[in-house]
Structures are given as structure tokens and as C-alpha cells.
Amino acid sequence: MHIITKIAPRYAHLETFAASMPQIFEHEGEVIYRGRNLIKTMTAPDGTLVNVKRYHQPSGPNRLIYSWGLRESKGSRAFRYPAILAAKDIGTPDAIALVEERNSLGLLCYSYLITVQSPYPYTLYAMGDAKEGEYEALAEALGRFAAHLHEQEVLHKDFTPGNILWMHDTEGYHFALVDINRMAFGPVSPKTGLATLCRLWGPKTFVRLTVESYAQARDYDVATAVQYVMERRARFWRRYGKKHTI
């Protein structure tokens, strides 16, 4: 097995640790997500708490497409995008390294994305059982954050509750994006931007306030925006509820 390591310059001192990930991943760290991909937290040799996401081995045509560079892999995009977001003042955990395992034929096997573990303690799933009076300021701040994201010509195609981290301090609300491999860069129309708000979690009033704040920040008609999102949101959750337990 051949190991390829890409390391962010500021974390060059962790290159040996990163390159060892295929050997240590199975028996070190704490699992925080188990699914198609596996995510663990670990402590790097310099004391940095890191997040390690192991991407599943691609199969079928995708394995050839990613291995031959016909399409950039998810891990490669997730490693490259944080620098783009940072330049636009959009929060996301620092990328430390990308480690790829390739077999004797050069085909991509597992890959490991290593990032700094975000200090933000909450996701928007916390809004699932939020009560009136607990979420209004957060909703308004989230709308402004989404507007800033789109005004900076960044579209997160998976703008869902688990991929939006947040915290609150004396300066207000702060947000960070994770799972950023599915993004588009370029002008984002108000309607396209609004469509990404349809999968938000929580009370209808929370979503409505978020949309109102977003529309105001982008100088878009508020009533039109709310109607558009709430109708699309209802359709999305009806479809989702047929296949999943909500």
C-alpha cells in the first residue's frame, strides 16, 4: 500500500503523525460519528485536538474517476476549501492534512482528512425542541450568516443542521461550516440561496425568522422569501418523513 500525504504548511510539524494515520486510525481516538464514513477525535503530538474523517473506499467507476484525477475526490476538496473560506471570513475548521491510501495499481482506497477539532459546541439539531424565547436571536444571526456566505459567492450544497456549528459569547453568535466537500463558488441568486434554507431543523418560527433576516440582509422581498422557503420546506419534510423517522 502506498501512502500519499498532503500537509498544510503551518502544520508541517505534524506530517509524521498524519502519515501514520492509516496504521493508527483503527485503534486510537474516540469515535464521534459512525456511518458510511467514520469520524474520530484524537490528540496530535503537539497537543492539538484533531478531527479525523476516514472516507470510505470509492467503488465502481468512481474509483477510477477519483484515482485518475478525472474528478477531484471528496477528501481533496474538503482539504482545499478551508483556505478559500478563511479568505472570505467564513468559519470552518483548519485543514491539517489529507492522507490517501493507494494500492499497487494506484487506485484510491481509504483517505483520511485531518482538521482541527472545532471548539463550537452546538449544531442546529439543538433547535429541534427549542422553545419560544430561546432561538429568536440565533435565528436572526443565522440568517445574516447565510446571507454573508452567499454574498461571498459560496454555496454550501449540504446546508443542513448537522453541518452548521455555532456558539454564543459576549460578542454574539458565531458559526462554522463542516462537511464542506459539496460546495459551489460563484454568484448565488436570492432564490438559490433561499432554497438552501429549506432543510433547516426546528420550530417553524425559527425558520421563518431566519428567512426574514436573510431576505433583509440581501435586500429581497421578505414576504416572497418566507412563502417560497416555507412551501419548499413543507414538501421536503413530507418526502423525508416517508423514508425516515423524524
Tab-separated table of C-alpha atoms in Angstrom:
chain	number	residue	atom	x	y	z
A	1	MET	CA	0.000	0.000	0.000
A	2	HIS	CA	1.311	3.429	-0.989
A	3	ILE	CA	0.632	6.417	1.288
A	4	ILE	CA	0.318	9.959	-0.120
A	5	THR	CA	0.262	12.827	2.378
A	6	LYS	CA	-0.671	16.449	1.696
A	7	ILE	CA	0.091	18.716	4.632
A	8	ALA	CA	-0.900	22.353	5.202
A	9	PRO	CA	2.320	24.414	5.544
A	10	ARG	CA	1.506	25.740	9.019
A	11	TYR	CA	1.101	22.155	10.265
A	12	ALA	CA	4.251	20.738	8.675
A	13	HIS	CA	5.429	19.623	12.125
A	14	LEU	CA	2.557	17.106	12.171
A	15	GLU	CA	3.451	15.407	8.889
A	16	THR	CA	4.789	12.252	10.532
A	17	PHE	CA	1.649	11.975	12.675
A	18	ALA	CA	-0.561	12.488	9.607
A	19	ALA	CA	1.322	9.908	7.538
A	20	SER	CA	0.840	7.342	10.297
A	21	MET	CA	-2.948	7.667	10.221
A	22	PRO	CA	-3.643	4.505	8.178
A	23	GLN	CA	-1.744	2.492	10.826
A	24	ILE	CA	-3.175	4.112	13.964
A	25	PHE	CA	-6.737	5.018	12.988
A	26	GLU	CA	-8.337	1.695	13.917
A	27	HIS	CA	-7.060	1.565	17.491
A	28	GLU	CA	-6.658	5.208	18.528
A	29	GLY	CA	-9.053	8.107	19.058
A	30	GLU	CA	-12.685	8.425	20.087
A	31	VAL	CA	-15.484	7.714	17.614
A	32	ILE	CA	-17.910	10.638	17.271
A	33	TYR	CA	-19.703	9.512	14.100
A	34	ARG	CA	-20.131	6.105	12.523
A	35	GLY	CA	-21.745	5.761	9.127
A	36	ARG	CA	-20.597	5.452	5.553
A	37	ASN	CA	-17.601	7.467	6.710
A	38	LEU	CA	-16.071	7.180	10.181
A	39	ILE	CA	-15.077	10.222	12.240
A	40	LYS	CA	-12.837	10.231	15.309
A	41	THR	CA	-11.220	12.806	17.533
A	42	MET	CA	-7.564	12.397	18.517
A	43	THR	CA	-4.861	14.392	20.226
A	44	ALA	CA	-1.899	15.183	17.982
A	45	PRO	CA	1.674	15.025	19.338
A	46	ASP	CA	1.733	18.801	19.860
A	47	GLY	CA	-1.452	18.630	21.974
A	48	THR	CA	-3.841	19.818	19.246
A	49	LEU	CA	-7.253	18.158	19.390
A	50	VAL	CA	-7.946	16.990	15.862
A	51	ASN	CA	-10.858	15.574	13.933
A	52	VAL	CA	-10.086	12.676	11.578
A	53	LYS	CA	-12.612	11.682	8.932
A	54	ARG	CA	-11.985	8.425	7.120
A	55	TYR	CA	-13.714	8.405	3.752
A	56	HIS	CA	-14.977	5.057	2.535
A	57	GLN	CA	-13.199	3.416	-0.358
A	58	PRO	CA	-14.835	4.504	-3.628
A	59	SER	CA	-16.299	1.735	-5.741
A	60	GLY	CA	-17.230	1.094	-9.348
A	61	PRO	CA	-16.493	3.826	-11.910
A	62	ASN	CA	-15.977	6.395	-9.150
A	63	ARG	CA	-12.841	4.597	-8.028
A	64	LEU	CA	-11.282	5.080	-11.445
A	65	ILE	CA	-12.604	8.633	-11.801
A	66	TYR	CA	-11.102	9.738	-8.478
A	67	SER	CA	-7.914	7.704	-8.836
A	68	TRP	CA	-7.113	9.063	-12.288
A	69	GLY	CA	-7.911	12.655	-11.364
A	70	LEU	CA	-10.876	12.920	-13.727
A	71	ARG	CA	-12.813	14.358	-10.793
A	72	GLU	CA	-11.446	15.762	-7.554
A	73	SER	CA	-12.120	13.454	-4.618
A	74	LYS	CA	-14.287	14.490	-1.660
A	75	GLY	CA	-11.293	14.445	0.648
A	76	SER	CA	-9.227	16.590	-1.682
A	77	ARG	CA	-11.976	19.189	-1.930
A	78	ALA	CA	-12.509	19.210	1.835
A	79	PHE	CA	-8.755	19.722	2.311
A	80	ARG	CA	-8.571	22.580	-0.214
A	81	TYR	CA	-11.726	24.534	0.590
A	82	PRO	CA	-10.949	25.800	4.144
A	83	ALA	CA	-8.336	28.228	2.796
A	84	ILE	CA	-10.917	29.630	0.374
A	85	LEU	CA	-13.467	30.078	3.154
A	86	ALA	CA	-10.955	31.654	5.523
A	87	ALA	CA	-10.097	34.255	2.880
A	88	LYS	CA	-13.790	35.166	2.764
A	89	ASP	CA	-14.147	35.368	6.566
A	90	ILE	CA	-16.294	32.229	6.721
A	91	GLY	CA	-15.647	29.939	9.660
A	92	THR	CA	-14.597	26.331	9.173
A	93	PRO	CA	-12.028	24.147	10.960
A	94	ASP	CA	-8.441	24.454	9.713
A	95	ALA	CA	-7.357	21.660	7.389
A	96	ILE	CA	-4.193	19.961	8.645
A	97	ALA	CA	-3.614	17.114	6.217
A	98	LEU	CA	-5.084	14.741	3.666
A	99	VAL	CA	-3.748	11.193	3.631
A	100	GLU	CA	-4.579	8.785	0.814
A	101	GLU	CA	-4.012	5.061	0.640
A	102	ARG	CA	-3.443	3.731	-2.877
A	103	ASN	CA	-2.899	0.137	-3.910
A	104	SER	CA	-0.181	-1.228	-6.206
A	105	LEU	CA	-2.216	-0.151	-9.240
A	106	GLY	CA	-2.501	3.409	-7.950
A	107	LEU	CA	-6.213	3.062	-7.176
A	108	LEU	CA	-7.607	5.110	-4.299
A	109	CYS	CA	-8.521	3.145	-1.171
A	110	TYR	CA	-9.260	4.855	2.158
A	111	SER	CA	-8.472	8.535	2.577
A	112	TYR	CA	-8.212	10.499	5.825
A	113	LEU	CA	-8.976	14.172	6.291
A	114	ILE	CA	-7.380	15.667	9.402
A	115	THR	CA	-8.672	19.008	10.660
A	116	VAL	CA	-8.527	20.981	13.876
A	117	GLN	CA	-11.472	19.995	16.069
A	118	SER	CA	-13.939	22.901	16.163
A	119	PRO	CA	-14.479	24.479	19.593
A	120	TYR	CA	-18.081	25.319	18.680
A	121	PRO	CA	-20.199	23.036	20.892
A	122	TYR	CA	-23.588	23.072	19.157
A	123	THR	CA	-25.224	22.074	15.888
A	124	LEU	CA	-28.616	23.292	14.724
A	125	TYR	CA	-30.113	19.978	15.801
A	126	ALA	CA	-30.275	21.732	19.170
A	127	MET	CA	-33.228	23.675	17.749
A	128	GLY	CA	-35.323	20.514	17.452
A	129	ASP	CA	-37.021	21.059	20.809
A	130	ALA	CA	-36.285	24.759	21.315
A	131	LYS	CA	-38.990	26.846	22.956
A	132	GLU	CA	-40.160	30.353	22.123
A	133	GLY	CA	-37.750	32.866	23.599
A	134	GLU	CA	-34.747	30.565	23.192
A	135	TYR	CA	-33.995	30.910	19.498
A	136	GLU	CA	-35.014	34.321	18.125
A	137	ALA	CA	-31.588	35.991	18.293
A	138	LEU	CA	-29.899	32.854	16.966
A	139	ALA	CA	-32.296	32.708	14.010
A	140	GLU	CA	-31.612	36.311	13.067
A	141	ALA	CA	-27.853	35.781	13.330
A	142	LEU	CA	-28.084	32.612	11.250
A	143	GLY	CA	-29.932	34.473	8.513
A	144	ARG	CA	-27.212	37.110	8.389
A	145	PHE	CA	-24.532	34.400	8.318
A	146	ALA	CA	-26.216	32.623	5.397
A	147	ALA	CA	-26.537	35.932	3.559
A	148	HIS	CA	-22.832	36.666	4.107
A	149	LEU	CA	-21.979	33.199	2.842
A	150	HIS	CA	-23.886	33.762	-0.389
A	151	GLU	CA	-22.765	37.361	-0.875
A	152	GLN	CA	-19.225	35.973	-0.734
A	153	GLU	CA	-20.210	33.660	-3.618
A	154	VAL	CA	-20.095	30.468	-1.582
A	155	LEU	CA	-22.924	27.938	-1.811
A	156	HIS	CA	-22.867	25.042	0.669
A	157	LYS	CA	-24.906	22.364	-1.081
A	158	ASP	CA	-25.443	20.481	2.170
A	159	PHE	CA	-26.516	23.371	4.419
A	160	THR	CA	-28.151	21.102	6.966
A	161	PRO	CA	-28.462	21.185	10.777
A	162	GLY	CA	-25.522	18.873	11.455
A	163	ASN	CA	-23.163	20.802	9.192
A	164	ILE	CA	-23.671	24.202	10.841
A	165	LEU	CA	-21.844	24.599	14.163
A	166	TRP	CA	-22.446	27.553	16.451
A	167	MET	CA	-21.572	29.148	19.751
A	168	HIS	CA	-22.575	32.261	21.663
A	169	ASP	CA	-20.374	34.598	23.678
A	170	THR	CA	-20.325	38.236	24.739
A	171	GLU	CA	-19.713	39.297	21.130
A	172	GLY	CA	-22.752	37.455	19.810
A	173	TYR	CA	-23.296	34.317	17.737
A	174	HIS	CA	-20.567	32.651	15.734
A	175	PHE	CA	-20.935	29.955	13.068
A	176	ALA	CA	-18.682	27.448	11.350
A	177	LEU	CA	-19.332	25.056	8.473
A	178	VAL	CA	-18.283	21.416	8.352
A	179	ASP	CA	-18.623	18.649	5.767
A	180	ILE	CA	-17.689	21.177	3.120
A	181	ASN	CA	-16.731	18.944	0.204
A	182	ARG	CA	-20.014	19.780	-1.606
A	183	MET	CA	-19.674	23.468	-2.424
A	184	ALA	CA	-20.027	25.750	-5.423
A	185	PHE	CA	-18.219	29.045	-5.865
A	186	GLY	CA	-19.742	31.863	-7.888
A	187	PRO	CA	-22.721	34.255	-7.760
A	188	VAL	CA	-25.619	32.950	-5.654
A	189	SER	CA	-29.051	34.293	-6.572
A	190	PRO	CA	-31.508	35.028	-3.741
A	191	LYS	CA	-33.755	32.151	-4.859
A	192	THR	CA	-30.865	29.688	-4.993
A	193	GLY	CA	-29.697	30.863	-1.597
A	194	LEU	CA	-33.175	30.611	-0.101
A	195	ALA	CA	-33.508	27.044	-1.354
A	196	THR	CA	-30.623	26.022	0.919
A	197	LEU	CA	-32.619	27.136	3.981
A	198	CYS	CA	-35.408	24.640	3.358
A	199	ARG	CA	-33.729	21.811	5.250
A	200	LEU	CA	-33.235	23.698	8.496
A	201	TRP	CA	-34.382	21.973	11.681
A	202	GLY	CA	-36.573	23.407	14.406
A	203	PRO	CA	-39.840	25.274	15.015
A	204	LYS	CA	-41.462	26.984	12.039
A	205	THR	CA	-40.979	30.341	13.732
A	206	PHE	CA	-37.230	29.703	13.974
A	207	VAL	CA	-37.055	29.034	10.232
A	208	ARG	CA	-39.297	31.983	9.399
A	209	LEU	CA	-37.140	34.395	11.425
A	210	THR	CA	-34.004	33.029	9.750
A	211	VAL	CA	-35.516	33.580	6.309
A	212	GLU	CA	-36.701	37.079	7.189
A	213	SER	CA	-33.221	38.003	8.400
A	214	TYR	CA	-31.650	36.504	5.264
A	215	ALA	CA	-34.023	38.368	2.940
A	216	GLN	CA	-33.438	41.673	4.719
A	217	ALA	CA	-29.665	41.229	4.527
A	218	ARG	CA	-29.862	40.553	0.788
A	219	ASP	CA	-32.481	43.261	0.103
A	220	TYR	CA	-35.032	40.694	-1.081
A	221	ASP	CA	-38.785	40.884	-0.545
A	222	VAL	CA	-39.400	39.313	2.854
A	223	ALA	CA	-42.934	38.019	2.267
A	224	THR	CA	-41.939	36.387	-1.022
A	225	ALA	CA	-38.903	34.793	0.589
A	226	VAL	CA	-40.859	33.366	3.524
A	227	GLN	CA	-43.575	31.915	1.300
A	228	TYR	CA	-41.009	30.332	-1.026
A	229	VAL	CA	-38.992	28.695	1.757
A	230	MET	CA	-41.903	27.510	3.880
A	231	GLU	CA	-43.623	25.853	0.920
A	232	ARG	CA	-40.424	24.108	-0.182
A	233	ARG	CA	-39.619	23.178	3.415
A	234	ALA	CA	-43.014	21.507	3.888
A	235	ARG	CA	-42.517	19.461	0.715
A	236	PHE	CA	-39.003	18.439	1.748
A	237	TRP	CA	-40.017	17.219	5.198
A	238	ARG	CA	-43.051	15.364	3.821
A	239	ARG	CA	-40.772	13.458	1.434
A	240	TYR	CA	-38.170	12.924	4.170
A	241	GLY	CA	-40.787	11.632	6.603
A	242	LYS	CA	-41.835	8.880	4.199
A	243	LYS	CA	-38.388	7.307	4.414
A	244	HIS	CA	-37.093	8.357	7.842
A	245	THR	CA	-38.275	8.783	11.396
A	246	ILE	CA	-38.350	12.484	12.241
